[in-house]
Every structure is written in structure tokens, then in C-alpha cells.
Short mmCIF file of C-alpha atoms in Angstrom, two decimals:
data_model
loop_
_atom_site.label_atom_id
_atom_site.label_comp_id
_atom_site.label_asym_id
_atom_site.label_seq_id
_atom_site.Cartn_x
_atom_site.Cartn_y
_atom_site.Cartn_z
CA MET K 1 -0.02 0.00 0.03
CA VAL K 2 1.37 3.31 -1.02
CA ASP K 3 1.74 6.10 1.56
CA GLY K 4 -0.91 8.31 -0.06
CA GLU K 5 -3.79 5.49 0.09
CA LEU K 6 -2.88 5.00 3.66
CA LEU K 7 -3.17 8.62 4.32
CA GLU K 8 -6.55 8.51 2.44
CA VAL K 9 -7.81 5.32 4.49
CA LEU K 10 -6.83 7.31 7.87
CA LYS K 11 -8.31 10.44 7.17
CA GLY K 12 -10.09 11.80 9.92
CA CYS K 13 -8.61 9.60 12.63
CA GLU K 14 -5.40 11.76 13.14
CA GLU K 15 -6.87 12.53 16.54
CA VAL K 16 -7.40 8.94 17.51
CA LEU K 17 -4.16 7.94 16.04
CA ARG K 18 -2.30 10.76 18.10
CA ASP K 19 -4.16 9.89 21.27
CA ARG K 20 -3.40 5.98 20.72
CA LEU K 21 0.48 6.98 20.14
CA SER K 22 0.60 8.90 23.45
CA ARG K 23 -1.02 5.92 25.50
CA SER K 24 0.98 3.00 24.12
CA SER K 25 3.69 1.41 26.36
CA SER K 26 5.37 0.02 23.52
CA ALA K 27 5.92 0.09 19.80
CA GLU K 28 4.62 -3.33 19.32
CA SER K 29 1.30 -2.66 21.20
CA PHE K 30 1.00 0.88 19.01
CA LEU K 31 1.61 -1.03 15.86
CA THR K 32 -1.46 -3.73 17.02
CA ASP K 33 -3.60 -0.98 17.49
CA PHE K 34 -2.58 0.87 14.54
CA LYS K 35 -3.40 -2.42 12.52
CA ASP K 36 -6.78 -2.69 14.01
CA LEU K 37 -7.60 0.94 13.28
CA VAL K 38 -6.64 0.72 9.62
CA GLU K 39 -8.50 -2.67 9.10
CA SER K 40 -11.57 -1.31 10.47
CA MET K 41 -11.41 1.75 8.69
CA LEU K 42 -10.81 -0.39 5.40
CA SER K 43 -14.01 -2.46 6.33
CA ALA K 44 -16.12 0.51 6.89
CA ARG K 45 -14.95 2.08 3.55
CA PRO K 46 -17.29 1.25 0.88
CA THR K 47 -16.20 -0.65 -1.90
CA SER K 48 -17.12 1.32 -4.45
CA SER K 49 -18.85 4.41 -3.00
CA ASN K 50 -21.00 5.27 -5.88
CA SER K 51 -22.96 2.33 -6.40
CA THR K 52 -23.68 1.76 -2.67
CA GLU K 53 -25.07 4.87 -1.92
CA TRP K 54 -27.45 4.61 -5.07
CA SER K 55 -28.40 1.04 -4.27
CA GLY K 56 -29.17 2.00 -0.51
CA GLU K 57 -31.66 4.55 -1.79
CA TYR K 58 -33.03 2.08 -4.15
CA TYR K 59 -33.51 -0.57 -1.39
CA ALA K 60 -34.97 1.82 0.82
CA ALA K 61 -37.48 2.87 -1.69
CA VAL K 62 -38.43 -0.75 -2.32
CA VAL K 63 -38.73 -1.33 1.44
CA GLU K 64 -40.89 2.05 1.52
CA GLU K 65 -43.30 0.61 -1.07
CA LEU K 66 -43.59 -2.55 0.73
CA ARG K 67 -44.35 -0.82 3.74
CA ALA K 68 -47.10 1.19 1.88
CA LEU K 69 -48.70 -1.98 0.74
CA GLY K 70 -49.04 -3.03 4.29
CA LEU K 71 -46.63 -5.48 6.16
CA HIS K 72 -49.41 -8.02 6.48
CA ARG K 73 -49.41 -8.35 2.74
CA LEU K 74 -45.59 -9.54 2.84
CA HIS K 75 -45.34 -13.51 2.96
CA ASP K 76 -41.87 -13.89 2.53
CA VAL K 77 -38.69 -12.28 1.47
CA ASP K 78 -35.51 -14.36 0.23
CA THR K 79 -32.03 -13.74 2.04
CA ASP K 80 -30.65 -11.98 -1.03
CA PHE K 81 -33.66 -9.74 -1.11
CA GLU K 82 -34.15 -10.77 -4.83
CA GLU K 83 -37.59 -12.07 -4.36
CA VAL K 84 -40.55 -11.15 -2.44
CA THR K 85 -43.81 -13.07 -2.00
CA LEU K 86 -46.86 -11.19 -1.38
CA GLN K 87 -50.12 -12.63 -0.08
CA ILE K 88 -53.13 -11.24 -1.17
CA ILE K 89 -56.77 -12.42 0.30
CA ASP K 90 -59.56 -12.48 -2.45
CA ALA K 91 -63.26 -11.90 -1.91
CA GLY K 92 -63.66 -15.70 -1.03
CA SER K 93 -61.14 -15.68 1.63
CA ARG K 94 -58.84 -17.43 -0.52
CA ARG K 95 -54.92 -16.99 -0.01
CA HIS K 96 -52.88 -16.21 -2.99
CA LEU K 97 -49.07 -15.99 -3.01
CA LEU K 98 -47.62 -13.60 -5.67
CA PRO K 99 -43.55 -14.02 -5.91
CA ILE K 100 -42.04 -10.76 -7.75
CA THR K 101 -38.40 -10.94 -8.60
CA ILE K 102 -36.97 -7.45 -7.24
CA PRO K 103 -34.59 -6.10 -10.20
CA ARG K 104 -31.18 -5.25 -9.10
CA PRO K 105 -30.18 -1.74 -8.96
CA GLY K 106 -29.73 0.06 -12.21
CA GLU K 107 -31.51 -2.88 -14.01
CA LEU K 108 -34.95 -1.71 -13.15
CA ARG K 109 -36.56 -2.35 -16.61
CA HIS K 110 -39.38 -4.70 -15.89
CA LEU K 111 -40.87 -6.70 -13.05
CA THR K 112 -41.21 -10.55 -13.41
CA VAL K 113 -44.19 -11.60 -11.52
CA ARG K 114 -45.40 -15.11 -11.13
CA MET K 115 -48.97 -15.57 -10.97
CA ASP K 116 -50.88 -18.77 -10.33
CA LEU K 117 -53.84 -17.87 -12.57
CA PRO K 118 -55.92 -19.87 -15.00
CA GLY K 119 -54.52 -19.47 -18.60
CA ARG K 120 -51.38 -18.41 -17.28
CA THR K 121 -48.12 -19.83 -18.66
CA GLY K 122 -44.68 -18.75 -17.22
CA PRO K 123 -44.06 -15.62 -15.37
CA ALA K 124 -45.32 -12.34 -16.32
CA LYS K 125 -43.22 -9.47 -17.42
CA ILE K 126 -44.41 -6.12 -16.37
CA PRO K 127 -42.52 -3.12 -17.92
CA VAL K 128 -41.29 -0.39 -15.34
CA SER K 129 -42.09 2.34 -17.72
CA ARG K 130 -45.60 2.17 -16.74
CA THR K 131 -44.87 2.38 -13.02
CA GLY K 132 -43.01 5.89 -13.08
CA GLY K 133 -39.71 4.64 -12.03
CA ARG K 134 -40.64 3.04 -8.96
CA LEU K 135 -41.19 -0.81 -8.76
CA GLY K 136 -44.96 0.06 -8.65
CA LEU K 137 -45.71 -2.79 -6.44
CA ALA K 138 -49.29 -1.31 -5.58
CA GLU K 139 -50.15 -0.93 -9.25
CA VAL K 140 -49.29 -4.98 -9.48
CA VAL K 141 -51.30 -5.85 -6.36
CA GLN K 142 -54.33 -3.90 -7.76
CA ALA K 143 -54.06 -5.37 -11.20
CA PHE K 144 -54.02 -9.00 -9.57
CA GLU K 145 -56.73 -8.29 -7.19
CA LYS K 146 -58.89 -7.15 -10.08
CA THR K 147 -58.05 -10.16 -11.80
CA LEU K 148 -58.65 -12.34 -8.77
CA GLU K 149 -62.29 -10.83 -9.15
CA GLU K 150 -62.58 -12.60 -12.28
CA PHE K 151 -62.30 -15.90 -10.97
CA GLN K 152 -64.04 -15.96 -7.93
CA PRO K 153 -67.26 -17.69 -9.59
CA LEU K 154 -64.82 -20.32 -11.08
CA TRP K 155 -62.71 -21.00 -7.71
CA ASP K 156 -66.13 -21.11 -5.53
CA GLN K 157 -67.07 -24.09 -8.02
CA LEU K 158 -63.74 -25.62 -7.75
CA ASP K 159 -63.34 -25.28 -3.99
CA ASP K 160 -66.83 -26.89 -3.63
CA LEU K 161 -65.61 -30.02 -5.67
CA ASP K 162 -62.37 -29.96 -4.05
CA VAL K 163 -64.07 -30.45 -0.50
CA ASN K 164 -67.12 -32.58 -1.33
CA THR K 165 -65.98 -34.99 -3.82
CA TRP K 166 -62.81 -37.34 -4.29
CA ILE K 167 -60.48 -35.47 -6.58
CA VAL K 168 -57.54 -37.86 -7.90
CA GLU K 169 -56.19 -35.52 -10.12
CA PRO K 170 -54.40 -32.85 -9.87
CA ASP K 171 -52.81 -34.02 -6.80
CA GLN K 172 -52.58 -30.83 -5.28
CA PRO K 173 -54.76 -28.50 -7.15
CA ARG K 174 -53.17 -24.92 -7.88
CA ARG K 175 -55.59 -21.94 -8.38
CA SER K 176 -54.50 -22.22 -12.38
CA HIS K 177 -55.87 -25.66 -12.57
CA THR K 178 -59.31 -25.78 -14.22
CA TYR K 179 -59.62 -29.59 -14.79
CA ARG K 180 -60.42 -31.96 -12.24
CA ARG K 181 -60.40 -35.92 -12.21
CA ILE K 182 -63.51 -37.17 -10.07
CA ALA K 183 -63.74 -40.53 -8.58
CA LEU K 184 -67.21 -42.05 -9.11
CA GLY K 185 -66.45 -45.18 -7.40
CA ASN K 186 -66.06 -48.92 -8.97
CA ASN K 187 -62.86 -47.83 -10.85
CA LEU K 188 -64.64 -44.90 -12.83
CA TYR K 189 -63.45 -41.42 -13.17
CA LEU K 190 -65.25 -38.23 -14.72
CA GLN K 191 -62.74 -35.70 -15.71
CA ILE K 192 -64.04 -32.08 -16.32
CA ASP K 193 -62.32 -29.22 -17.78
CA ILE K 194 -64.13 -25.84 -16.87
CA ASP K 195 -64.23 -22.75 -18.81
CA PRO K 196 -63.05 -20.03 -16.26
CA THR K 197 -65.05 -17.36 -17.83
CA SER K 198 -68.41 -19.48 -17.42
CA PRO K 199 -68.09 -21.99 -14.61
CA LEU K 200 -71.49 -22.74 -14.40
CA ALA K 201 -71.98 -23.88 -17.95
CA PRO K 202 -71.71 -27.37 -18.60
CA PRO K 203 -67.94 -28.40 -18.75
CA ALA K 204 -66.02 -30.35 -21.23
CA TYR K 205 -66.01 -33.81 -19.71
CA LYS K 206 -65.14 -37.44 -20.39
CA PHE K 207 -65.56 -40.57 -18.41
CA LEU K 208 -62.69 -42.89 -18.03
CA GLY K 209 -62.81 -46.35 -16.76
CA ALA K 210 -64.39 -49.92 -17.43
CA ASP K 211 -65.95 -49.70 -20.76
CA ARG K 212 -69.54 -50.75 -19.79
CA ALA K 213 -69.90 -48.48 -17.04
CA ALA K 214 -68.28 -45.74 -18.71
CA ALA K 215 -70.92 -46.11 -21.83
CA LYS K 216 -73.54 -46.29 -19.29
CA CYS K 217 -72.45 -42.93 -17.77
CA ARG K 218 -72.23 -41.22 -21.18
CA GLU K 219 -75.64 -42.37 -21.96
CA THR K 220 -77.20 -41.12 -18.57
CA ALA K 221 -75.43 -37.74 -19.16
CA ARG K 222 -76.56 -37.34 -22.73
CA LYS K 223 -80.00 -37.97 -21.57
CA ASN K 224 -79.68 -35.28 -18.63
CA ILE K 225 -77.88 -32.44 -20.19
CA GLY K 226 -80.59 -30.74 -21.48
CA ALA K 227 -81.84 -30.32 -17.75
CA TRP K 228 -78.44 -28.50 -16.82
CA ASP K 229 -79.28 -25.60 -14.46
CA ALA K 230 -76.58 -22.75 -15.06
CA THR K 231 -77.99 -21.15 -11.72
CA ASN K 232 -77.29 -24.04 -9.62
CA LEU K 233 -74.06 -25.42 -7.89
CA LEU K 234 -71.64 -27.20 -10.58
CA ARG K 235 -71.49 -30.32 -8.16
CA LYS K 236 -75.24 -30.54 -7.97
CA ASN K 237 -75.47 -30.34 -11.75
CA ILE K 238 -72.96 -32.90 -12.29
CA GLU K 239 -74.90 -35.16 -9.58
CA SER K 240 -78.32 -34.59 -11.57
CA LEU K 241 -76.36 -35.22 -14.75
CA LEU K 242 -74.95 -38.51 -13.83
CA GLU K 243 -78.19 -39.36 -11.36
CA MET K 244 -75.60 -40.26 -8.50
CA THR K 245 -74.33 -38.75 -5.44
CA LEU K 246 -70.45 -38.07 -5.71
CA PRO K 247 -68.65 -40.16 -3.41
CA SER K 248 -66.32 -38.27 -0.92
CA ARG K 249 -62.83 -38.95 -0.06
CA PRO K 250 -62.39 -42.31 1.37
CA MET K 251 -61.66 -41.72 5.30
CA THR K 252 -58.23 -43.58 5.32
CA ASP K 253 -56.86 -41.00 2.69
CA ALA K 254 -58.30 -37.91 4.37
CA SER K 255 -56.55 -39.23 7.67
CA GLN K 256 -53.45 -39.50 5.80
CA ARG K 257 -53.50 -36.13 4.02
CA SER K 258 -53.70 -34.22 7.65
CA ALA K 259 -50.95 -36.72 8.82
CA LEU K 260 -47.65 -34.68 9.09
CA GLY K 261 -44.52 -34.98 7.09
CA SER K 262 -43.13 -37.75 4.95
CA HIS K 263 -45.77 -40.09 6.12
CA GLU K 264 -48.11 -38.12 4.02
CA MET K 265 -46.59 -39.14 1.12
CA GLU K 266 -45.97 -42.54 2.16
CA GLY K 267 -49.65 -42.99 2.57
CA LYS K 268 -50.53 -41.65 -1.05
CA GLU K 269 -47.89 -43.93 -2.67
CA CYS K 270 -48.74 -47.18 -4.45
CA GLY K 271 -48.21 -50.17 -1.89
CA ILE K 272 -46.74 -52.08 -5.01
CA CYS K 273 -44.53 -49.87 -6.82
CA TYR K 274 -43.46 -47.25 -3.97
CA SER K 275 -44.24 -44.53 -6.47
CA ARG K 276 -46.98 -41.79 -6.71
CA GLN K 277 -47.15 -41.58 -10.40
CA LEU K 278 -47.14 -44.87 -12.49
CA PRO K 279 -43.53 -45.13 -13.95
CA ILE K 280 -43.76 -44.66 -17.92
CA ASP K 281 -42.93 -47.99 -19.11
CA LEU K 282 -46.02 -49.63 -17.46
CA GLY K 283 -48.85 -47.46 -18.59
CA GLY K 284 -50.64 -46.30 -21.67
CA ASP K 285 -50.32 -49.31 -23.88
CA ILE K 286 -53.99 -49.89 -23.83
CA ASP K 287 -56.07 -46.85 -24.08
CA GLY K 288 -53.38 -44.31 -22.33
CA GLU K 289 -56.06 -42.93 -20.28
CA VAL K 290 -56.96 -44.65 -16.89
CA ASN K 291 -53.74 -46.71 -16.49
CA GLY K 292 -51.54 -44.04 -18.46
CA SER K 293 -48.14 -43.29 -17.40
CA GLY K 294 -48.35 -40.41 -14.69
CA ALA K 295 -51.59 -42.19 -13.26
CA VAL K 296 -51.81 -41.83 -9.46
CA PRO K 297 -52.88 -44.56 -7.21
CA ASP K 298 -56.41 -44.79 -7.22
CA GLN K 299 -57.35 -48.59 -6.01
CA VAL K 300 -58.02 -48.66 -2.43
CA CYS K 301 -58.06 -51.70 -0.10
CA ARG K 302 -61.65 -51.34 1.38
CA ASN K 303 -60.44 -52.77 4.76
CA GLY K 304 -60.72 -49.81 6.71
CA SER K 305 -57.90 -50.47 8.99
CA CYS K 306 -55.34 -51.13 5.84
CA GLY K 307 -56.65 -48.63 3.20
CA LYS K 308 -53.46 -48.96 1.17
CA LEU K 309 -53.63 -47.52 -2.28
CA PHE K 310 -52.47 -49.11 -5.25
CA HIS K 311 -52.19 -48.09 -9.09
CA HIS K 312 -54.83 -49.89 -11.07
CA ARG K 313 -51.99 -51.47 -13.30
CA CYS K 314 -49.77 -52.61 -10.16
CA LEU K 315 -52.64 -54.12 -8.47
CA TYR K 316 -53.95 -55.84 -11.73
CA GLU K 317 -50.44 -56.97 -12.29
CA TRP K 318 -50.01 -58.38 -9.12
CA LEU K 319 -53.36 -60.44 -8.90
CA ARG K 320 -52.91 -61.58 -12.20
CA SER K 321 -49.66 -63.15 -10.69
CA VAL K 322 -51.41 -65.04 -7.81
CA PRO K 323 -52.71 -68.52 -8.64
CA ALA K 324 -55.59 -67.94 -6.02
CA THR K 325 -57.12 -64.80 -7.90
CA ARG K 326 -60.48 -65.61 -9.45
CA VAL K 327 -61.90 -63.90 -12.45
CA VAL K 328 -65.66 -63.47 -12.52
CA PHE K 329 -67.16 -61.39 -15.24
CA GLY K 330 -64.28 -59.52 -16.01
CA ALA K 331 -63.57 -58.48 -12.33
CA TRP K 332 -60.30 -59.89 -10.70
CA HIS K 333 -60.98 -60.97 -7.02
CA GLY K 334 -57.99 -61.40 -4.89
CA SER K 335 -56.49 -60.47 -1.42
CA CYS K 336 -54.72 -57.43 -0.58
CA PRO K 337 -51.19 -57.95 -0.41
CA TYR K 338 -51.03 -55.96 2.86
CA CYS K 339 -54.08 -57.10 4.88
CA SER K 340 -55.08 -60.12 2.92
CA ALA K 341 -58.85 -58.36 2.69
CA VAL K 342 -60.53 -59.54 -0.30
CA ILE K 343 -59.77 -56.84 -3.05
CA THR K 344 -61.22 -56.53 -6.62
CA THR K 345 -60.07 -54.79 -9.52
CA THR K 346 -60.69 -54.89 -13.24
CA LYS K 347 -58.18 -55.27 -16.37
CA PRO K 348 -56.93 -51.62 -16.75
CA MET V 1 -34.72 -53.42 -15.50
CA SER V 2 -38.14 -51.67 -15.87
CA ASN V 3 -38.92 -48.56 -13.87
CA LEU V 4 -41.28 -50.25 -11.54
CA SER V 5 -38.61 -52.22 -9.77
CA THR V 6 -36.19 -49.29 -9.96
CA LYS V 7 -38.20 -46.78 -8.13
CA ARG V 8 -38.90 -49.21 -5.60
CA LEU V 9 -35.58 -50.74 -5.10
CA THR V 10 -33.99 -46.90 -4.67
CA LYS V 11 -36.35 -46.47 -1.95
CA GLU V 12 -35.88 -49.82 -0.42
CA LEU V 13 -31.71 -49.33 -0.51
CA ALA V 14 -31.99 -45.80 0.72
CA GLU V 15 -34.42 -46.91 4.03
CA LEU V 16 -31.78 -50.00 4.36
CA GLN V 17 -28.89 -47.60 4.49
CA LYS V 18 -30.64 -45.02 6.76
CA LYS V 19 -32.28 -46.98 9.32
CA PRO V 20 -31.53 -50.82 8.95
CA PRO V 21 -33.26 -53.41 11.28
CA GLY V 22 -31.18 -54.63 14.16
CA GLY V 23 -28.49 -57.32 13.35
CA VAL V 24 -28.90 -56.28 9.64
CA THR V 25 -26.71 -54.55 7.50
CA LEU V 26 -26.29 -53.90 4.10
CA GLU V 27 -22.67 -55.27 2.84
CA SER V 28 -22.58 -54.08 -0.89
CA ALA V 29 -25.41 -53.33 -3.64
CA ASP V 30 -23.26 -52.47 -6.84
CA ASN V 31 -26.52 -52.32 -8.71
CA LEU V 32 -30.00 -52.47 -8.44
CA SER V 33 -30.17 -56.19 -9.15
CA GLN V 34 -27.85 -57.91 -6.56
CA TRP V 35 -27.46 -56.91 -2.99
CA VAL V 36 -25.46 -58.70 -0.39
CA VAL V 37 -26.89 -57.99 3.28
CA LYS V 38 -24.90 -59.24 6.52
CA VAL V 39 -26.87 -60.81 9.15
CA GLU V 40 -25.88 -61.41 12.86
CA GLY V 41 -27.25 -64.18 14.91
CA ALA V 42 -29.23 -62.65 17.58
CA LYS V 43 -27.90 -62.74 21.43
CA ASP V 44 -29.24 -65.92 23.19
CA THR V 45 -29.79 -67.91 20.49
CA LEU V 46 -27.94 -70.63 19.00
CA TYR V 47 -26.77 -68.32 16.43
CA GLN V 48 -25.03 -65.61 19.01
CA ASN V 49 -21.92 -64.30 17.64
CA GLU V 50 -22.15 -65.95 14.22
CA VAL V 51 -22.58 -63.63 11.14
CA PHE V 52 -23.95 -64.85 7.72
CA TRP V 53 -24.44 -63.40 4.44
CA LEU V 54 -27.71 -63.14 2.28
CA ARG V 55 -27.46 -62.44 -1.37
CA PHE V 56 -30.75 -61.03 -2.89
CA THR V 57 -31.03 -61.22 -6.58
CA PHE V 58 -34.05 -59.26 -8.02
CA PRO V 59 -36.01 -60.11 -11.12
CA SER V 60 -36.94 -57.50 -13.45
CA ASN V 61 -40.74 -57.55 -12.36
CA TYR V 62 -39.65 -57.12 -8.39
CA PRO V 63 -42.15 -56.67 -6.32
CA LEU V 64 -44.44 -58.64 -8.13
CA GLU V 65 -42.15 -61.30 -8.18
CA SER V 66 -40.03 -62.56 -5.03
CA PRO V 67 -36.44 -61.96 -4.75
CA GLU V 68 -34.12 -64.97 -4.86
CA VAL V 69 -32.62 -65.07 -1.51
CA VAL V 70 -29.62 -67.36 -0.57
CA PHE V 71 -26.94 -67.69 2.09
CA VAL V 72 -23.46 -67.07 0.60
CA ARG V 73 -20.11 -67.61 2.32
CA ASN V 74 -21.12 -69.00 5.43
CA ILE V 75 -24.24 -71.36 5.68
CA PRO V 76 -25.84 -71.65 9.06
CA ILE V 77 -26.61 -75.08 10.18
CA HIS V 78 -30.37 -75.06 10.37
CA PRO V 79 -33.21 -77.72 9.59
CA HIS V 80 -34.60 -75.26 6.92
CA ILE V 81 -31.50 -74.10 5.43
CA TYR V 82 -29.69 -76.42 2.92
CA SER V 83 -25.91 -76.77 2.61
CA ASN V 84 -26.01 -75.00 -0.91
CA GLY V 85 -27.38 -71.61 1.13
CA HIS V 86 -31.03 -72.51 -0.24
CA ILE V 87 -33.83 -71.59 2.25
CA CYS V 88 -36.95 -73.23 2.71
CA LEU V 89 -39.21 -70.27 3.87
CA SER V 90 -42.88 -70.00 2.52
CA ILE V 91 -42.35 -65.93 1.95
CA LEU V 92 -39.73 -66.50 -0.17
CA TYR V 93 -41.88 -68.36 -2.88
CA ASP V 94 -45.34 -69.26 -2.72
CA HIS V 95 -46.28 -66.55 0.03
CA TRP V 96 -44.39 -63.73 -1.41
CA SER V 97 -46.26 -60.54 -1.38
CA PRO V 98 -45.40 -57.03 -2.62
CA ALA V 99 -46.00 -55.85 0.82
CA LEU V 100 -42.89 -57.58 2.02
CA THR V 101 -39.28 -55.72 1.95
CA ILE V 102 -36.01 -56.87 1.75
CA SER V 103 -35.91 -55.56 5.65
CA SER V 104 -38.95 -57.85 6.49
CA VAL V 105 -37.48 -60.87 4.77
CA CYS V 106 -34.07 -60.31 6.59
CA LEU V 107 -36.04 -60.09 10.00
CA SER V 108 -38.11 -63.20 9.14
CA ILE V 109 -34.85 -64.83 8.23
CA LEU V 110 -33.28 -64.00 11.47
CA SER V 111 -36.36 -65.02 13.43
CA MET V 112 -36.37 -68.37 11.84
CA LEU V 113 -32.69 -68.61 13.11
CA SER V 114 -33.39 -67.28 16.47
CA SER V 115 -36.48 -69.80 16.96
CA CYS V 116 -34.22 -72.79 16.30
CA THR V 117 -33.70 -75.34 19.19
CA ASN V 118 -31.48 -77.85 17.25
CA LYS V 119 -28.80 -77.19 14.87
CA GLU V 120 -28.74 -79.49 12.06
CA ARG V 121 -29.11 -79.65 8.37
CA PRO V 122 -32.31 -80.71 6.75
CA PRO V 123 -32.89 -84.53 6.85
CA ASP V 124 -33.02 -84.63 2.83
CA ASP V 125 -29.83 -82.15 2.64
CA SER V 126 -27.54 -84.20 0.44
CA ARG V 127 -30.42 -85.31 -1.80
CA TYR V 128 -31.58 -81.91 -2.38
CA VAL V 129 -28.32 -80.34 -2.92
CA ALA V 130 -27.21 -83.00 -5.52
CA HIS V 131 -30.54 -82.39 -7.66
CA ALA V 132 -31.36 -78.78 -6.78
CA ALA V 133 -31.37 -76.02 -9.48
CA LYS V 134 -29.34 -72.83 -9.32
CA SER V 135 -31.95 -70.97 -7.82
CA PRO V 136 -34.09 -71.90 -5.15
CA LYS V 137 -37.01 -70.49 -6.82
CA GLN V 138 -37.05 -73.45 -9.30
CA THR V 139 -37.66 -75.90 -6.47
CA ASN V 140 -40.98 -76.76 -5.72
CA TRP V 141 -41.09 -76.19 -2.07
CA ALA V 142 -43.20 -78.24 0.24
CA PHE V 143 -43.67 -76.12 3.51
CA HIS V 144 -44.40 -78.66 5.99
CA ASP V 145 -43.15 -77.04 9.30
CA ASP V 146 -44.90 -73.77 10.16
CA THR V 147 -43.38 -73.54 13.73
CA VAL V 148 -40.10 -72.64 12.77
#
């Protein structure tokens, strides 16, 4: 370090330095003091004074914007202050998380916002030119809240289905998911895809499952579709359409859902292959629908204290490999691999 | 090897390494089709202080089909264990179920050893060993003793 530089570092502490010099008992202790002083001055010195001052102001402004929004809306901030997650409660008391990437100082061109909304794919980039040089978080939240309003009718119907029926897919529905696969019992499923703009209208639907049963449902639905009442609950309309009450989620599964930690996942996995989604090379060779790859376990042991779940394909392959399994009118009757209770399945 | 067994074996392997049951240690698993597991004879049994090795060979459709399980290196003297390492235990053959795991199979074998009261080879050992196929799964086992 050249003398000039050292002088620059020590500028302003000449007084302290003189004081230390007069108090030091030996040259060694003064040098130690001197070294400490230089080190503390160096660490306090901004590495690049210009940008630090500037980004300090910048981040103070960001914090101010967050404060103006109300800190109750702040859900999470990452340690590098690169992403803040806001939480917005909508009119239906549903909580929405809104992760926003904070641009680095000097790179403020647009905000990257990830919105979990129907029809959105990928994050949205909002140009900052529209927000007057600030991040414009308030404007983003306002726009998001307005969009939330549009989807209230959709989510009312979906929430009702999620609570009252047995949804097998999506496994953990997100707000952007507009489809549901509903278990009807006896290995039969109804898949609906709801139009977000008119959630009370008849949704696109198809039946998945054993041919004969699916055909019967299709027939019933065709007969009743004319009586669809777009002022009634979607669930009630589906029940009238199928002339049945939609079964609710089996108790065993529900209690496993509330269980904590990894046990929750364990309970949802197939008791044979130990996976949640059916491996690719096993499914999809027959009709690619119910037994397709990615299918979740939907066969459940009816013994209340067992309640193990299996993939349709895995259970069928297992029962088929056991000589004691009986086949009666296309239904395979055998015993649960876990509890030996009678379990029945069909050819997937 | 199919995805069906890969996923499941990977999970079983992790479980066995993380929390193996008492007296059971994974010795080697160079791949997902053959593992060697070390089992230690339980205290206060005829096999106390003895160490044995079980070789598991997994078929591609495991767990729909049982693994082939044989003793290697050091064969315990037991009325249901032949001197070629083959084990007469119903859950390894006719009574296999996908609910069983490598851990539970090891424990069943340890319990079979523990309940033994008389260390001796099966009465038909020499005849069986002379004619047995390489894999015990090809043997037509008759399980006549459910007590051991």
C-alpha cells in the first residue's frame, strides 16, 4: 500500500491515532492498535462508494413501497432480497401468493411476477416504464386483485368440488388448474375441464374407466344434459347429470392427508411400486387414459384399517400373478397384498 | 430393469442404509439387481456371535415376483437351510407379497434362526443339494413346518 492511499484511509482519524500513540506502552502495542484501526477503517469504507449509495436509496424505496402496501401482505422475502412474495386474500377468503422478482439496482426495466392463475403459462414481465420509475408494487397488486375478482365464480365451484368430492387429479390442485378428475367409485372417473369465464355452464367432460360402466354414464349424461341448470352449483348439476351422489374421499386417505411430514407422502404412494405416479414404461399401452403413465394410485383396499392405495395397473399385475385370484365376469378378485382382505379390480 | 422395480428398489436401498433393522447391515449393492446383506445371529440364540450373508437377486418385475434369497459364504446349520444356501421359507416363494420388503425378509430369516432349538441340516440335505437347480425359486417347495 502506498503512503498516499494509507493517508486517504486514515483521513479523519488523525486525532485518534495521536491519542493511541501517546498511550501506547511499547512500539509493538501501538502497531497492533494501528493495524486494528486501519482494518476497521478499510472494512467501513464502501467498496465502490458510488453504487452503494445509490442502491441503498434504491432498496430503501423498495422497502417503503412494501410498507405502503401493508406488511401483513408480505409473506416472504428471500435472504438476498431478490424475491419478495406477497400474499393477497381474495373476496372468497382464498389466499394467493404472488412471488415478485426484485430487479437489481440499475437494471430496473421490468418486474417479473409469477401469477398462479388459469390460462397463465410462465411468469409475467411488467415493464417498469408504466410504473413511474418505482417498482410499482401497489399497481401490480391492484391489477392482480382485479384479476382475482374475475375468477371468484370459478374458484367457488372448484373449491366446492375439492371439499365435497374425491378428486384424484390434480394431486394438489393449484389455482391455475381448471380441470379435475373426480372418482365416481368402481374404478370409474369423470374428468371435467371448466371454462374459467363461465364456470356454471356444462364443462367439457369425459368418462374414464371400464368400458361398460363408462358407456352407461355417457348415456345417462347425454339424456340429462338438457336439464343443466346454470344457476345451480356445478357439483349439484354433475350429480343430476349422472343421477348419482358424488362419493367423498375415503376416510383413510383423508386422515393420511392430515398426517404430518413424510408419512403423508408414504400413504399416498402405491403399496406395490412405492411411487406416486405410475412409471412410464408400464402405462398407456392399452388406452393411455386410466392406466396411462403418470396415473396416481386410485385403487384402495376397502378394509378400513388397511386402506392401502395401489395403481390400477400394479394391483392388476399383482392379482394376475397370484394363482388364487379368481376372475368373475371380468372382475379380478384376490386379496390385498398388505392385509389379505378381499380386493377386486378390473383389467386396466 | 423396469421402472417399476427401479423406483421401489431405490427407496428400499435408501431405507436400508438409513435405518436398518437390528442385526441387519447392507454389505454391498453394486447395482439394483443384486445385493448382499449381512445378518448377525441374535443374542441368546444358537447363532449368537455368528455372522451370515444373504444374497438378494431381484427379478425385473420385482416386487410382483419375489427376490431370490440365498445364504452365501457361511451357511448356517439349520433344519430349513440347505448346505448350498437355499432357504425353505414360504414367504420367499408361494407366500411372497409385494407388502414384504428386503428388511422384513431379513427379519423373517433372523427370526427363523432365532427360534431354532437344534442345529442340524435338513434331513434330505444331500439329496436336495445334489439335484437342486441353481436358484431356489425353481424348487417345488413343500412347506410342512409352520412353527420354525
